[in-house]
Short mmCIF file of N, CA and C in Angstrom, two decimals:
data_model
loop_
_atom_site.label_atom_id
_atom_site.label_comp_id
_atom_site.label_asym_id
_atom_site.label_seq_id
_atom_site.Cartn_x
_atom_site.Cartn_y
_atom_site.Cartn_z
N MET A 9 181.74 137.18 52.87
CA MET A 9 183.31 138.38 53.39
C MET A 9 183.42 137.06 54.50
N SER A 10 184.89 137.29 55.19
CA SER A 10 185.16 136.33 55.91
C SER A 10 183.46 137.16 57.03
N LEU A 11 183.00 136.11 57.39
CA LEU A 11 182.38 136.35 58.09
C LEU A 11 182.19 137.33 59.57
N VAL A 12 183.48 136.41 60.69
CA VAL A 12 184.45 137.47 61.39
C VAL A 12 184.52 139.31 60.96
N ASP A 13 185.36 139.28 60.02
CA ASP A 13 185.24 140.14 59.70
C ASP A 13 184.31 140.95 59.27
N ASP A 14 182.69 140.55 58.61
CA ASP A 14 181.70 140.90 58.07
C ASP A 14 181.06 141.43 59.71
N ILE A 15 180.65 140.41 60.39
CA ILE A 15 180.26 141.11 62.07
C ILE A 15 181.32 141.83 63.25
N SER A 16 182.32 141.84 62.66
CA SER A 16 182.84 142.10 63.60
C SER A 16 182.97 143.88 63.26
N GLY A 17 183.16 143.94 61.58
CA GLY A 17 183.15 145.32 60.87
C GLY A 17 181.87 146.05 61.11
N LYS A 18 181.20 145.29 60.85
CA LYS A 18 179.61 146.03 61.40
C LYS A 18 178.96 146.18 62.73
N ALA A 19 179.50 145.29 64.03
CA ALA A 19 179.58 145.67 64.86
C ALA A 19 180.38 147.39 65.42
N LYS A 20 181.34 146.88 64.47
CA LYS A 20 182.18 148.48 64.97
C LYS A 20 182.07 149.73 63.88
N GLU A 21 181.07 149.64 62.50
CA GLU A 21 180.29 150.86 62.12
C GLU A 21 179.75 151.36 62.85
N VAL A 22 178.66 150.77 62.84
CA VAL A 22 177.57 150.47 63.59
C VAL A 22 177.40 151.80 65.25
N THR A 23 178.38 151.21 66.10
CA THR A 23 178.65 151.36 67.37
C THR A 23 179.80 152.75 67.04
N GLY A 24 180.10 152.98 65.65
CA GLY A 24 181.04 154.63 65.17
C GLY A 24 179.96 155.52 65.17
N LYS A 25 178.45 154.77 64.46
CA LYS A 25 177.45 155.92 63.41
C LYS A 25 176.33 156.18 65.71
N VAL A 26 176.72 155.37 66.17
CA VAL A 26 175.61 155.41 67.15
C VAL A 26 175.88 156.87 67.91
N THR A 27 177.38 156.48 68.28
CA THR A 27 178.81 157.06 69.28
C THR A 27 179.18 158.32 68.46
N GLY A 28 179.10 158.76 67.19
CA GLY A 28 178.81 160.06 66.46
C GLY A 28 181.06 159.95 66.46
N ASP A 29 181.41 158.22 67.35
CA ASP A 29 182.93 157.81 66.70
C ASP A 29 183.24 157.51 65.37
N GLN A 30 183.62 159.02 64.64
CA GLN A 30 183.91 158.57 63.23
C GLN A 30 185.03 157.99 62.56
N GLU A 31 185.98 157.87 63.36
CA GLU A 31 186.96 156.67 63.04
C GLU A 31 187.32 155.23 63.98
N LEU A 32 185.86 155.38 64.92
CA LEU A 32 185.37 154.26 64.79
C LEU A 32 184.62 153.22 63.82
N GLU A 33 183.79 154.40 62.62
CA GLU A 33 182.65 154.00 62.07
C GLU A 33 183.61 152.81 60.81
N ALA A 34 184.86 154.01 60.77
CA ALA A 34 185.99 154.45 59.65
C ALA A 34 186.70 152.47 59.86
N LYS A 35 186.89 152.29 60.62
CA LYS A 35 187.19 151.49 60.64
C LYS A 35 186.48 150.01 60.62
N GLY A 36 185.48 150.10 61.56
CA GLY A 36 184.30 149.18 60.62
C GLY A 36 184.52 148.74 59.54
N LYS A 37 183.97 150.04 59.08
CA LYS A 37 184.28 150.23 57.26
C LYS A 37 184.83 149.00 56.50
N ALA A 38 186.24 150.02 56.90
CA ALA A 38 188.22 149.25 56.47
C ALA A 38 188.13 147.89 57.06
N GLN A 39 187.61 147.04 58.23
CA GLN A 39 187.13 145.84 58.44
C GLN A 39 186.48 145.47 57.44
N GLN A 40 186.09 145.42 57.28
CA GLN A 40 184.63 144.66 56.22
C GLN A 40 185.13 144.76 54.47
N ILE A 41 185.86 145.54 54.46
CA ILE A 41 186.22 145.53 52.56
C ILE A 41 187.48 144.54 53.45
N ALA A 42 188.56 144.56 54.48
CA ALA A 42 189.38 144.23 54.36
C ALA A 42 188.79 142.67 54.27
N GLY A 43 187.69 141.80 54.95
CA GLY A 43 187.67 140.82 54.79
C GLY A 43 186.81 140.42 53.71
N ASP A 44 186.09 141.54 52.62
CA ASP A 44 186.13 141.54 50.91
C ASP A 44 187.23 140.58 50.29
N LEU A 45 188.48 141.57 50.69
CA LEU A 45 189.44 141.59 49.76
C LEU A 45 190.21 139.97 50.07
N LYS A 46 189.93 139.68 51.63
CA LYS A 46 190.50 137.96 52.03
C LYS A 46 189.96 137.45 51.60
N ASP A 47 188.64 137.20 51.00
CA ASP A 47 187.58 136.62 50.00
C ASP A 47 187.63 136.36 48.32
N LYS A 48 188.32 137.35 47.98
CA LYS A 48 188.57 137.22 46.84
C LYS A 48 189.88 137.04 46.74
N ALA A 49 191.11 137.38 47.48
CA ALA A 49 191.92 136.76 46.91
C ALA A 49 192.45 134.69 47.49
N ASP A 50 191.10 134.45 48.35
CA ASP A 50 191.50 133.53 48.26
C ASP A 50 190.52 132.38 46.94
N GLU A 51 189.63 132.98 46.50
CA GLU A 51 188.88 132.56 45.45
C GLU A 51 189.95 133.11 43.93
N THR A 52 190.77 134.03 43.96
CA THR A 52 191.91 133.70 42.96
C THR A 52 193.06 132.78 43.17
N LYS A 53 193.58 132.52 44.00
CA LYS A 53 194.11 131.69 44.89
C LYS A 53 194.11 130.41 43.54
N ASP A 54 192.55 130.10 44.64
CA ASP A 54 191.44 128.66 43.65
C ASP A 54 191.85 128.59 42.27
N LYS A 55 191.75 129.67 42.03
CA LYS A 55 191.16 129.66 40.91
C LYS A 55 192.33 130.12 39.93
N VAL A 56 193.96 129.36 40.48
CA VAL A 56 195.08 129.82 39.64
C VAL A 56 195.53 128.46 40.10
N GLY A 57 195.12 128.20 41.18
CA GLY A 57 195.35 126.55 40.93
C GLY A 57 195.17 125.75 40.68
N ASP A 58 194.28 125.78 40.03
CA ASP A 58 192.80 124.72 39.66
C ASP A 58 193.76 125.19 38.09
N ALA A 59 194.07 126.22 37.38
CA ALA A 59 194.04 126.59 36.19
C ALA A 59 196.36 126.06 35.96
N VAL A 60 196.77 126.04 36.63
CA VAL A 60 198.20 125.85 36.90
C VAL A 60 198.17 123.75 36.68
N ASN A 61 197.00 123.08 38.03
CA ASN A 61 195.91 121.93 37.80
C ASN A 61 196.61 121.39 36.23
N GLU A 62 195.65 121.96 35.90
CA GLU A 62 194.88 121.28 34.32
C GLU A 62 196.22 121.57 32.94
N GLY A 63 196.76 122.74 33.66
CA GLY A 63 197.82 122.42 32.67
C GLY A 63 199.44 121.36 33.18
N LEU A 64 199.34 121.63 33.94
CA LEU A 64 199.75 120.37 34.55
C LEU A 64 199.75 118.70 34.33
N ASP A 65 198.49 118.45 33.83
CA ASP A 65 197.60 117.83 32.90
C ASP A 65 197.44 117.63 32.48
N ASN A 66 197.64 118.47 31.09
CA ASN A 66 197.61 118.83 29.62
C ASN A 66 199.30 118.22 29.35
N VAL A 67 199.89 119.03 30.66
CA VAL A 67 201.71 118.66 29.87
C VAL A 67 201.74 117.16 30.06
N ARG A 68 201.42 116.04 31.39
CA ARG A 68 201.88 114.98 31.42
C ARG A 68 201.00 114.52 30.09
N ASP A 69 199.61 114.46 29.35
CA ASP A 69 198.89 114.07 28.79
C ASP A 69 200.01 113.72 26.92
N ARG A 70 200.28 114.97 27.18
CA ARG A 70 200.93 115.19 26.01
C ARG A 70 202.28 113.98 25.81
N LEU A 71 202.67 115.02 27.47
CA LEU A 71 204.53 114.07 27.30
C LEU A 71 204.15 112.34 27.53
N ASN A 72 204.20 111.60 27.31
CA ASN A 72 202.83 110.54 27.54
C ASN A 72 202.00 109.88 26.35
N GLY A 73 201.63 111.27 25.88
CA GLY A 73 201.31 110.71 24.11
C GLY A 73 199.99 110.66 24.23
N ASP A 74 199.41 111.26 24.88
CA ASP A 74 197.65 111.09 25.75
C ASP A 74 196.79 112.03 25.35
N ASP A 75 197.23 112.81 23.56
CA ASP A 75 196.65 113.70 23.60
C ASP A 75 195.46 114.46 23.35
N LYS A 76 194.24 114.50 24.31
CA LYS A 76 193.41 114.19 22.99
C LYS A 76 193.15 115.26 22.16
N ASP A 77 193.42 116.75 21.38
CA ASP A 77 193.63 117.07 20.53
C ASP A 77 194.04 116.95 20.42
N GLU A 78 194.70 116.02 19.81
CA GLU A 78 195.76 115.47 18.38
C GLU A 78 194.77 114.53 17.71
N PRO A 79 194.36 114.91 16.06
CA PRO A 79 194.25 114.18 15.47
C PRO A 79 194.47 112.73 15.22
N LYS A 80 193.55 112.08 14.85
CA LYS A 80 194.52 110.45 14.94
C LYS A 80 194.34 109.96 13.75
#
């Protein structure tokens, strides 16, 4: 989780609980969830980028006649 979102969200959540402010507590929880979503989106972006690069490398290899999967 984004460290800033985690700390800030947790602080809001705890402050909301202590003061009885349900809206602030909910905002804190939402901020923590948003941080989780940002992290998951970054992970997904990295995985997709890696897969695309691997695919491009395979296409380049085949176009250059360097197909390692093809029997000789």
